[in-house]
Every structure is written in C-alpha cells, then in structure tokens.
mmCIF file of C-alpha atoms and ligand atoms in Angstrom:
data_model
loop_
_atom_site.group_PDB
_atom_site.id
_atom_site.type_symbol
_atom_site.label_atom_id
_atom_site.label_comp_id
_atom_site.label_asym_id
_atom_site.label_seq_id
_atom_site.Cartn_x
_atom_site.Cartn_y
_atom_site.Cartn_z
ATOM 1 C CA MET H 13 0.000 0.000 0.000
ATOM 2 C CA ARG H 14 1.084 3.555 -0.674
ATOM 3 C CA LEU H 15 0.239 7.100 0.367
ATOM 4 C CA ASP H 16 1.307 10.111 -1.681
ATOM 5 C CA ASN H 17 1.195 13.549 -0.138
ATOM 6 C CA VAL H 18 -2.072 12.909 1.692
ATOM 7 C CA VAL H 19 -3.803 15.840 3.394
ATOM 8 C CA LYS H 20 -6.916 15.837 5.564
ATOM 9 C CA ASP H 21 -8.543 19.044 6.747
ATOM 10 C CA TYR H 22 -11.430 19.266 9.170
ATOM 11 C CA GLY H 23 -12.584 22.820 8.523
ATOM 12 C CA ASP H 24 -9.643 25.025 9.510
ATOM 13 C CA LYS H 25 -7.908 22.174 11.290
ATOM 14 C CA ARG H 26 -5.297 20.248 9.283
ATOM 15 C CA ALA H 27 -5.252 16.775 10.850
ATOM 16 C CA VAL H 28 -2.909 15.175 8.286
ATOM 17 C CA ASN H 29 -0.381 17.334 6.476
ATOM 18 C CA GLY H 30 1.098 15.710 3.360
ATOM 19 C CA LEU H 31 1.999 12.204 4.506
ATOM 20 C CA SER H 32 3.722 9.817 2.083
ATOM 21 C CA PHE H 33 4.808 6.263 2.822
ATOM 22 C CA HIS H 34 4.553 2.736 1.485
ATOM 23 C CA VAL H 35 4.340 -0.689 3.071
ATOM 24 C CA HIS H 36 5.339 -3.848 1.181
ATOM 25 C CA GLN H 37 3.966 -7.331 1.837
ATOM 26 C CA GLY H 38 5.629 -8.948 4.847
ATOM 27 C CA GLU H 39 6.632 -5.552 6.271
ATOM 28 C CA LEU H 40 5.452 -3.749 9.345
ATOM 29 C CA LEU H 41 5.218 0.029 9.418
ATOM 30 C CA CYS H 42 4.752 1.621 12.789
ATOM 31 C CA LEU H 43 3.103 5.025 13.053
ATOM 32 C CA LEU H 44 4.399 6.777 16.141
ATOM 33 C CA GLY H 45 2.914 10.002 17.342
ATOM 34 C CA ALA H 46 1.529 11.698 20.406
ATOM 35 C CA ASN H 47 -2.228 12.034 20.966
ATOM 36 C CA GLY H 48 -3.802 14.019 18.152
ATOM 37 C CA ALA H 49 -0.855 13.549 15.766
ATOM 38 C CA GLY H 50 -3.139 12.261 13.012
ATOM 39 C CA LYS H 51 -2.568 8.491 13.197
ATOM 40 C CA THR H 52 -6.200 7.407 13.467
ATOM 41 C CA THR H 53 -7.235 9.847 10.733
ATOM 42 C CA THR H 54 -4.547 8.364 8.463
ATOM 43 C CA ILE H 55 -5.663 4.789 9.101
ATOM 44 C CA GLU H 56 -9.320 5.684 8.618
ATOM 45 C CA MET H 57 -8.496 7.220 5.221
ATOM 46 C CA CYS H 58 -6.638 4.038 4.219
ATOM 47 C CA GLU H 59 -9.722 2.047 5.113
ATOM 48 C CA GLY H 60 -12.076 4.325 3.174
ATOM 49 C CA PHE H 61 -14.026 5.505 6.219
ATOM 50 C CA ILE H 62 -13.067 9.104 5.485
ATOM 51 C CA THR H 63 -11.898 10.780 2.280
ATOM 52 C CA PRO H 64 -8.623 12.714 1.997
ATOM 53 C CA THR H 65 -8.816 16.416 1.209
ATOM 54 C CA SER H 66 -6.000 15.867 -1.309
ATOM 55 C CA GLY H 67 -3.319 13.327 -2.190
ATOM 56 C CA GLU H 68 -3.450 9.723 -3.327
ATOM 57 C CA ILE H 69 -3.929 6.480 -1.435
ATOM 58 C CA SER H 70 -3.619 3.017 -2.958
ATOM 59 C CA VAL H 71 -4.399 -0.026 -0.811
ATOM 60 C CA LEU H 72 -3.761 -3.397 -2.474
ATOM 61 C CA GLY H 73 -4.249 -1.610 -5.801
ATOM 62 C CA PHE H 74 -7.544 0.064 -4.857
ATOM 63 C CA ASN H 75 -8.422 3.637 -4.005
ATOM 64 C CA PRO H 76 -10.186 3.330 -0.651
ATOM 65 C CA ALA H 77 -12.185 6.532 -1.226
ATOM 66 C CA THR H 78 -13.816 5.168 -4.385
ATOM 67 C CA HIS H 79 -13.658 1.408 -3.679
ATOM 68 C CA PRO H 80 -14.070 1.056 0.093
ATOM 69 C CA ASP H 81 -15.768 -2.341 -0.170
ATOM 70 C CA ALA H 82 -12.968 -3.820 -2.281
ATOM 71 C CA VAL H 83 -10.450 -2.560 0.279
ATOM 72 C CA ARG H 84 -12.374 -3.770 3.319
ATOM 73 C CA GLU H 85 -12.827 -7.240 1.822
ATOM 74 C CA ARG H 86 -9.071 -7.612 1.625
ATOM 75 C CA VAL H 87 -7.787 -5.909 4.744
ATOM 76 C CA GLY H 88 -8.076 -6.744 8.414
ATOM 77 C CA ILE H 89 -8.928 -3.890 10.727
ATOM 78 C CA MET H 90 -8.472 -3.732 14.462
ATOM 79 C CA LEU H 91 -9.694 -0.433 15.803
ATOM 80 C CA GLN H 92 -9.378 0.950 19.296
ATOM 81 C CA GLY H 93 -12.404 -0.101 21.273
ATOM 82 C CA GLY H 94 -12.827 -3.481 19.620
ATOM 83 C CA GLY H 95 -16.011 -4.144 17.703
ATOM 84 C CA GLY H 96 -17.954 -7.176 18.839
ATOM 85 C CA TYR H 97 -21.646 -7.973 18.991
ATOM 86 C CA ASN H 98 -22.782 -7.962 22.567
ATOM 87 C CA GLY H 99 -24.942 -11.093 22.676
ATOM 88 C CA ILE H 100 -22.741 -13.589 20.787
ATOM 89 C CA LYS H 101 -20.178 -15.896 22.379
ATOM 90 C CA VAL H 102 -16.491 -15.616 21.539
ATOM 91 C CA ARG H 103 -16.169 -18.903 19.625
ATOM 92 C CA GLU H 104 -19.444 -18.291 17.752
ATOM 93 C CA MET H 105 -18.327 -14.838 16.759
ATOM 94 C CA LEU H 106 -15.078 -16.168 15.305
ATOM 95 C CA GLN H 107 -16.868 -19.040 13.567
ATOM 96 C CA LEU H 108 -19.302 -16.559 12.048
ATOM 97 C CA ALA H 109 -16.476 -14.305 10.876
ATOM 98 C CA ALA H 110 -14.671 -17.350 9.409
ATOM 99 C CA ARG H 111 -17.699 -18.108 7.224
ATOM 100 C CA TYR H 112 -17.212 -14.837 5.347
ATOM 101 C CA SER H 113 -13.812 -15.948 4.142
ATOM 102 C CA ALA H 114 -12.783 -18.520 1.522
ATOM 103 C CA ASN H 115 -9.737 -19.665 3.443
ATOM 104 C CA PRO H 116 -10.031 -18.575 7.075
ATOM 105 C CA HIS H 117 -7.758 -19.361 9.983
ATOM 106 C CA ASP H 118 -9.094 -22.005 12.362
ATOM 107 C CA PRO H 119 -11.083 -20.152 15.067
ATOM 108 C CA ASP H 120 -9.870 -22.597 17.726
ATOM 109 C CA TRP H 121 -6.231 -21.978 16.789
ATOM 110 C CA LEU H 122 -6.750 -18.232 17.238
ATOM 111 C CA ILE H 123 -8.597 -18.792 20.527
ATOM 112 C CA ASP H 124 -5.712 -20.900 21.738
ATOM 113 C CA ILE H 125 -2.854 -18.671 20.561
ATOM 114 C CA LEU H 126 -4.492 -15.537 21.994
ATOM 115 C CA GLY H 127 -5.257 -17.166 25.338
ATOM 116 C CA LEU H 128 -9.037 -16.900 24.964
ATOM 117 C CA GLY H 129 -9.734 -20.584 25.718
ATOM 118 C CA GLY H 130 -11.117 -19.836 29.162
ATOM 119 C CA VAL H 131 -13.677 -17.360 27.825
ATOM 120 C CA ALA H 132 -14.589 -18.995 24.490
ATOM 121 C CA LYS H 133 -18.133 -19.593 25.718
ATOM 122 C CA ASN H 134 -18.560 -16.121 27.207
ATOM 123 C CA THR H 135 -20.484 -13.399 25.484
ATOM 124 C CA TYR H 136 -18.627 -10.299 24.330
ATOM 125 C CA ARG H 137 -20.029 -8.054 27.023
ATOM 126 C CA ARG H 138 -18.657 -10.377 29.721
ATOM 127 C CA LEU H 139 -15.067 -10.058 28.483
ATOM 128 C CA SER H 140 -12.486 -7.867 30.160
ATOM 129 C CA GLY H 141 -11.036 -4.990 28.127
ATOM 130 C CA GLY H 142 -7.902 -6.989 27.334
ATOM 131 C CA GLN H 143 -9.916 -10.022 26.242
ATOM 132 C CA GLN H 144 -12.085 -7.836 23.999
ATOM 133 C CA GLN H 145 -8.932 -6.450 22.483
ATOM 134 C CA ARG H 146 -7.474 -9.887 21.752
ATOM 135 C CA LEU H 147 -10.795 -10.938 20.240
ATOM 136 C CA ALA H 148 -10.747 -7.819 18.048
ATOM 137 C CA LEU H 149 -7.301 -8.862 16.811
ATOM 138 C CA ALA H 150 -8.532 -12.402 16.097
ATOM 139 C CA LEU H 151 -11.499 -10.982 14.158
ATOM 140 C CA ALA H 152 -9.188 -8.684 12.184
ATOM 141 C CA ILE H 153 -7.000 -11.526 10.937
ATOM 142 C CA ILE H 154 -9.300 -14.562 10.772
ATOM 143 C CA GLY H 155 -9.969 -14.050 7.056
ATOM 144 C CA ARG H 156 -6.215 -14.145 6.210
ATOM 145 C CA PRO H 157 -6.087 -10.532 4.952
ATOM 146 C CA ASN H 158 -3.077 -9.376 2.912
ATOM 147 C CA LEU H 159 -2.882 -6.187 4.934
ATOM 148 C CA VAL H 160 -3.879 -5.446 8.518
ATOM 149 C CA PHE H 161 -4.326 -2.183 10.379
ATOM 150 C CA LEU H 162 -3.748 -2.500 14.093
ATOM 151 C CA ASP H 163 -4.550 0.554 16.190
ATOM 152 C CA GLU H 164 -2.732 0.205 19.524
ATOM 153 C CA PRO H 165 -3.161 -3.582 19.595
ATOM 154 C CA THR H 166 -1.536 -4.133 22.972
ATOM 155 C CA ALA H 167 -2.623 -1.013 24.893
ATOM 156 C CA GLY H 168 -3.605 -2.093 28.368
ATOM 157 C CA LEU H 169 -2.672 -5.770 27.942
ATOM 158 C CA ASP H 170 -0.653 -7.620 30.586
ATOM 159 C CA THR H 171 2.874 -8.746 29.697
ATOM 160 C CA GLN H 172 1.930 -12.311 28.834
ATOM 161 C CA SER H 173 -0.850 -11.202 26.482
ATOM 162 C CA ARG H 174 1.408 -8.612 24.877
ATOM 163 C CA ILE H 175 3.984 -11.282 24.117
ATOM 164 C CA ALA H 176 1.277 -13.520 22.614
ATOM 165 C CA VAL H 177 0.099 -10.647 20.421
ATOM 166 C CA TRP H 178 3.680 -9.829 19.359
ATOM 167 C CA GLU H 179 4.234 -13.468 18.395
ATOM 168 C CA LEU H 180 1.066 -13.435 16.329
ATOM 169 C CA ILE H 181 2.087 -10.228 14.565
ATOM 170 C CA ARG H 182 5.508 -11.737 13.779
ATOM 171 C CA ALA H 183 3.769 -14.827 12.376
ATOM 172 C CA LEU H 184 1.600 -12.596 10.146
ATOM 173 C CA LYS H 185 4.720 -10.928 8.775
ATOM 174 C CA ARG H 186 6.344 -14.291 8.097
ATOM 175 C CA ASP H 187 3.217 -15.212 6.117
ATOM 176 C CA GLY H 188 3.778 -12.130 3.939
ATOM 177 C CA VAL H 189 1.064 -9.948 5.462
ATOM 178 C CA ALA H 190 1.683 -6.188 5.398
ATOM 179 C CA VAL H 191 0.999 -4.583 8.772
ATOM 180 C CA VAL H 192 0.357 -0.951 9.693
ATOM 181 C CA LEU H 193 0.468 -0.494 13.423
ATOM 182 C CA THR H 194 -0.009 2.488 15.670
ATOM 183 C CA THR H 195 1.367 2.406 19.144
ATOM 184 C CA HIS H 196 2.396 4.571 22.038
ATOM 185 C CA LEU H 197 4.807 1.887 23.177
ATOM 186 C CA MET H 198 8.376 2.417 22.055
ATOM 187 C CA ASP H 199 9.481 -1.088 22.932
ATOM 188 C CA GLU H 200 6.696 -2.411 20.721
ATOM 189 C CA ALA H 201 7.906 -0.280 17.820
ATOM 190 C CA GLU H 202 11.517 -1.367 18.365
ATOM 191 C CA ALA H 203 10.537 -5.025 18.624
ATOM 192 C CA LEU H 204 8.216 -5.284 15.629
ATOM 193 C CA ALA H 205 8.736 -2.502 13.113
ATOM 194 C CA ASP H 206 10.651 -2.692 9.851
ATOM 195 C CA ASN H 207 10.008 1.013 9.433
ATOM 196 C CA VAL H 208 8.891 3.676 11.839
ATOM 197 C CA LEU H 209 7.170 6.867 10.750
ATOM 198 C CA ILE H 210 7.158 9.567 13.403
ATOM 199 C CA VAL H 211 4.209 11.915 12.930
ATOM 200 C CA ASP H 212 3.769 15.212 14.723
ATOM 201 C CA HIS H 213 0.857 17.593 14.142
ATOM 202 C CA GLY H 214 -0.085 15.596 11.043
ATOM 203 C CA SER H 215 3.357 15.889 9.396
ATOM 204 C CA GLN H 216 6.147 13.386 8.947
ATOM 205 C CA VAL H 217 9.088 14.383 11.129
ATOM 206 C CA ALA H 218 11.216 11.257 10.686
ATOM 207 C CA MET H 219 11.087 7.902 8.938
ATOM 208 C CA GLY H 220 13.452 4.949 8.982
ATOM 209 C CA THR H 221 14.213 1.585 10.492
ATOM 210 C CA PRO H 222 14.395 1.602 14.309
ATOM 211 C CA ASP H 223 18.188 1.298 13.938
ATOM 212 C CA GLU H 224 18.439 4.236 11.564
ATOM 213 C CA LEU H 225 16.295 6.399 13.800
ATOM 214 C CA THR H 226 18.214 5.595 16.954
ATOM 215 C CA LYS H 227 21.417 6.585 15.171
ATOM 216 C CA ILE H 228 20.025 10.045 14.290
ATOM 217 C CA ALA H 229 21.781 12.757 16.271
ATOM 218 C CA SER H 230 23.393 10.022 18.265
ATOM 219 C CA SER H 231 25.112 11.409 21.294
ATOM 220 C CA ALA H 232 25.890 8.004 22.651
ATOM 221 C CA LEU H 233 27.984 8.118 25.745
ATOM 222 C CA ILE H 234 30.253 5.949 27.781
ATOM 223 C CA SER H 235 30.967 7.201 31.303
ATOM 224 C CA ILE H 236 33.713 5.746 33.430
ATOM 225 C CA VAL H 237 35.179 6.246 36.867
ATOM 226 C CA CYS H 238 38.838 5.302 37.336
ATOM 227 C CA ASN H 239 41.167 4.691 40.265
ATOM 228 C CA HIS H 240 43.693 7.235 38.998
ATOM 229 C CA GLU H 241 44.123 9.770 36.259
ATOM 230 C CA VAL H 242 43.982 8.842 32.602
ATOM 231 C CA ASP H 243 46.602 10.102 30.151
ATOM 232 C CA GLU H 244 44.041 11.800 27.898
ATOM 233 C CA GLU H 245 46.383 12.424 24.947
ATOM 234 C CA ALA H 246 47.613 8.850 24.889
ATOM 235 C CA PHE H 247 44.013 7.659 25.101
ATOM 236 C CA HIS H 248 43.066 9.849 22.117
ATOM 237 C CA ARG H 249 45.972 8.504 20.061
ATOM 238 C CA ALA H 250 45.165 4.886 20.889
ATOM 239 C CA VAL H 251 41.355 4.879 20.718
ATOM 240 C CA GLY H 252 40.781 7.644 18.160
ATOM 241 C CA VAL H 253 38.199 9.527 20.226
ATOM 242 C CA GLU H 254 38.571 12.027 23.015
ATOM 243 C CA ILE H 255 38.153 11.243 26.644
ATOM 244 C CA SER H 256 37.205 14.198 28.828
ATOM 245 C CA ALA H 257 37.274 14.560 32.576
ATOM 246 C CA ILE H 258 33.988 15.897 33.926
ATOM 247 C CA ARG H 259 35.411 15.930 37.435
ATOM 248 C CA PRO H 260 38.461 14.250 38.975
ATOM 249 C CA LEU H 261 38.617 10.566 37.986
ATOM 250 C CA HIS H 262 35.203 10.775 36.220
ATOM 251 C CA TYR H 263 35.432 10.644 32.430
ATOM 252 C CA ARG H 264 33.096 10.812 29.484
ATOM 253 C CA ILE H 265 33.695 9.321 26.041
ATOM 254 C CA THR H 266 31.314 10.206 23.221
ATOM 255 C CA MET H 267 31.049 7.044 21.150
ATOM 256 C CA GLU H 268 28.498 4.346 20.384
ATOM 257 C CA PRO H 269 28.808 1.811 23.234
ATOM 258 C CA THR H 270 29.401 -1.287 21.116
ATOM 259 C CA PRO H 271 31.142 -4.364 22.608
ATOM 260 C CA GLU H 272 34.226 -3.574 20.457
ATOM 261 C CA ALA H 273 34.319 0.030 21.690
ATOM 262 C CA ILE H 274 34.262 -1.112 25.308
ATOM 263 C CA ALA H 275 37.026 -3.654 24.600
ATOM 264 C CA THR H 276 39.204 -0.964 22.964
ATOM 265 C CA ILE H 277 38.725 1.411 25.892
ATOM 266 C CA THR H 278 39.477 -1.165 28.561
ATOM 267 C CA LYS H 279 42.549 -2.368 26.640
ATOM 268 C CA GLU H 280 44.027 1.130 26.453
ATOM 269 C CA LEU H 281 43.293 1.848 30.111
ATOM 270 C CA ALA H 282 44.857 -1.489 31.079
ATOM 271 C CA ARG H 283 47.962 -0.416 29.139
ATOM 272 C CA GLN H 284 47.941 2.800 31.208
ATOM 273 C CA GLU H 285 47.534 0.637 34.332
ATOM 274 C CA VAL H 286 44.301 2.426 35.121
ATOM 275 C CA LEU H 287 41.521 0.435 36.789
ATOM 276 C CA ILE H 288 37.939 1.206 35.779
ATOM 277 C CA THR H 289 35.852 1.149 38.945
ATOM 278 C CA GLN H 290 32.560 2.040 37.221
ATOM 279 C CA LEU H 291 31.413 1.978 33.625
ATOM 280 C CA GLU H 292 28.049 3.120 32.321
ATOM 281 C CA THR H 293 26.705 3.197 28.788
ATOM 282 C CA SER H 294 23.744 5.084 27.488
ATOM 283 C CA HIS H 295 22.138 3.583 24.433
ATOM 284 C CA ARG H 296 19.656 5.872 22.751
ATOM 285 C CA ASN H 297 16.294 4.307 22.198
ATOM 286 C CA LEU H 298 13.314 5.413 20.128
ATOM 287 C CA GLU H 299 11.926 7.278 23.128
ATOM 288 C CA ASP H 300 15.022 9.548 23.168
ATOM 289 C CA VAL H 301 14.796 10.040 19.418
ATOM 290 C CA PHE H 302 11.128 10.961 19.656
ATOM 291 C CA LEU H 303 11.884 13.444 22.398
ATOM 292 C CA ASP H 304 14.770 14.964 20.402
ATOM 293 C CA ILE H 305 12.693 15.366 17.275
ATOM 294 C CA THR H 306 9.357 16.495 18.634
ATOM 295 C CA GLY H 307 10.489 18.056 21.889
ATOM 296 C CA ARG H 308 8.062 16.055 23.967
ATOM 297 C CA HIS H 309 7.363 12.677 25.426
ATOM 298 C CA LEU H 310 5.083 10.348 23.509
ATOM 299 C CA ARG H 311 2.778 10.026 26.481
ATOM 300 C CA SER H 312 2.326 13.322 28.222
HETATM 301 P P1 ATP E 56 -4.661 9.392 19.339
HETATM 302 O O1 ATP E 56 -3.322 8.831 19.645
HETATM 303 O O2 ATP E 56 -5.222 10.211 20.453
HETATM 304 O O3 ATP E 56 -5.632 8.396 18.788
HETATM 305 P P2 ATP E 56 -4.227 10.358 16.662
HETATM 306 O O4 ATP E 56 -2.808 10.516 16.280
HETATM 307 O O5 ATP E 56 -4.924 9.135 16.181
HETATM 308 O O6 ATP E 56 -4.424 10.511 18.222
HETATM 309 P P3 ATP E 56 -6.295 11.762 15.238
HETATM 310 O O7 ATP E 56 -7.421 11.127 15.967
HETATM 311 O O8 ATP E 56 -6.045 11.307 13.855
HETATM 312 O O9 ATP E 56 -4.961 11.659 16.087
HETATM 313 O O10 ATP E 56 -6.563 13.331 15.250
HETATM 314 C C1 ATP E 56 -5.745 14.277 14.568
HETATM 315 C C2 ATP E 56 -6.286 15.688 14.773
HETATM 316 O O11 ATP E 56 -7.506 15.851 14.043
HETATM 317 C C3 ATP E 56 -6.616 16.008 16.209
HETATM 318 O O12 ATP E 56 -6.261 17.338 16.470
HETATM 319 C C4 ATP E 56 -8.112 15.817 16.287
HETATM 320 O O13 ATP E 56 -8.666 16.657 17.271
HETATM 321 C C5 ATP E 56 -8.555 16.231 14.902
HETATM 322 N N1 ATP E 56 -9.773 15.518 14.464
HETATM 323 C C6 ATP E 56 -9.928 14.193 14.345
HETATM 324 N N2 ATP E 56 -11.162 13.882 13.905
HETATM 325 C C7 ATP E 56 -11.820 15.053 13.764
HETATM 326 C C8 ATP E 56 -13.144 15.437 13.312
HETATM 327 N N3 ATP E 56 -14.024 14.515 12.944
HETATM 328 N N4 ATP E 56 -13.445 16.741 13.292
HETATM 329 C C9 ATP E 56 -12.550 17.674 13.647
HETATM 330 N N5 ATP E 56 -11.289 17.410 14.062
HETATM 331 C C10 ATP E 56 -10.927 16.132 14.115
#
C-alpha cells in the first residue's frame, strides 16, 4: 500500500499534512505520534471511512475513497475499542467471521494462541477490556487478509498477552502480510517494526528503520570512573576519540557503546595501568529520538 502527499482538513484544522509512505507485503510500518498527531485519521483514510482532502492512497491496488468495499474485503482492521456484537459468544463470533472468508484461519487456533480458551463460551459483554482487544485482533486476521491495520493492539494488555500478540504479529509478517500499526509503546515499535514513521501535528518528522532512527543525532555516551588519572592524549591517540574529565577521575567518552568500543577502551586503560571502577553506557532508544525530534514525550 502507498500514500502520496495525503492531506486531511477538518474545517480550519489540518489533521494530516502531506503524509507519504509505502508498506510492502511482509513488512510492518509503525506510526508513532503523540495524541492528536493524526494516526487514526490516516488509518481511517486508508480504510475508506473518510476521504482525503487531497493526495493519493492506494491499498492493495484500490483507491479506498472510491472502492471502500474492495479494500475492506481484503484488509483486516483492528480499531481501538474493539467491535464485537454484545450477545454472541467468543467462539461463535469467530466461527461466524470465518464463514465470510474462503480460506479462514481455524477459530480454535486463534482462541488458543491468543489465550481466549477460558472465555470462548462467554459473550462479548462479559469479556475484560484486554480479552475484547485480543478478540478484536482475532477478528481482524481470521480471514487471512493481505494487509492489517492494528490501532494500539496491545494497549492495556498484561505482559503475557502482549507477548502472545507480538508473536502473532511476527507470524503474520512471516506469512507475507503487510501490517500498519499504531502504538504509544516504544518497545513495541523497536521489537516489531521494519520502518517507523514519526508523525507530529499531522506531518512526517522522521522515517526509517528503528536502527536508523536511533542513530540520528546520536550522542551516545560511555561514562567511566577510574582509580587514577587517565593520560588523555595517549588515550586519544590509541582509541581515536577524546576522553574528557567531567570531574576528577570521572570521564566521558562520546562514542556508540558497542562491545568492540568497550574492549578498545578497557585495553588502552589497562595499558595505562588504570583500573575502571565504574562503567556506564547510554544507548539511545526510540523514546530519546522521539523526544529529540518532537520536543516532547510520547505520552504526556
Ligand atoms: P490518538 O493517539 O489520540 O488516537 P491520533 O494521532 O490518532 O491521536 P487523530 O485522531 O487522527 O490523532 O486526530 C488528529 C487531529 O484531528 C486532532 O487534532 C483531532 O482533534 C482532529 N480531528 C480528528 N477527527 C476530527 C473530526 N471529525 N473533526 C474535527 N477534528 C478532528
């Protein structure tokens, strides 16, 4: 699927400001943005629920604005707040959904993998929020869609359920399914995403693999405390980067804390007969990158 310079205005309010991206089969794109960034609006345009003000969207070869039914037949959608029918039991609901598809997943396999076995005979309204969410995921994928939209699929789930959902999402990718996921959870983005698109006030502010993004403006640091003074010039000659004293016996080295970097540093200090009494590394994660780029935390 592909978006080209997509804009959505609500009156004077520009909710989405010229977004472009593509997602290939078997890839996961993560949309990261604070509340109100425009993620839900973007997904709803891809699904044909709302029409862009300008720009082009192609989902599995269809324009969702003009062919919403063709799109919705082929994509799986998991929206925030689920979407079940109150009176029907979990297993019945999945069996019913399976009947709409030529080659559905086995409802019992999904019940098992998502840990819904204990509530398979419960009606939707008796499920906890987390169970409703897992059911919504099962309903989104039971028809083996080629593309799925997952809006905060693990928000509010306990650790065990989150891991089950992550495993399922990885399995979808292995099967060649394209996934568009929104999340507030940085570890989720780092764990699952092939590409991350950071959106702020409707505009793209950064896009790349989690690795590429965490290398942006990298000010990776290694801090050490030593038992006596380091020969800073000799260190610079040997290691190729500067070491600077921030106070007596406390040093800072600005370099990516890779295993090789640490080995090089300790080797040089051993040569200087300096003992490291403390060593600390700071690896920048997506959370830091988000903060650098947008100037705020993802969850305020
Ligand atoms: P969240 O993480 O809270 O779901 P989001 O990134 O999904 O946020 P959107 O729901 O897409 O953000 O909203 C983007 C902006 O558009 C917000 O400022 C929102 O108030 C505005 N907006 C969304 N829907 C409408 C609407 N129907 N009418 C007017 N403004 C709207």
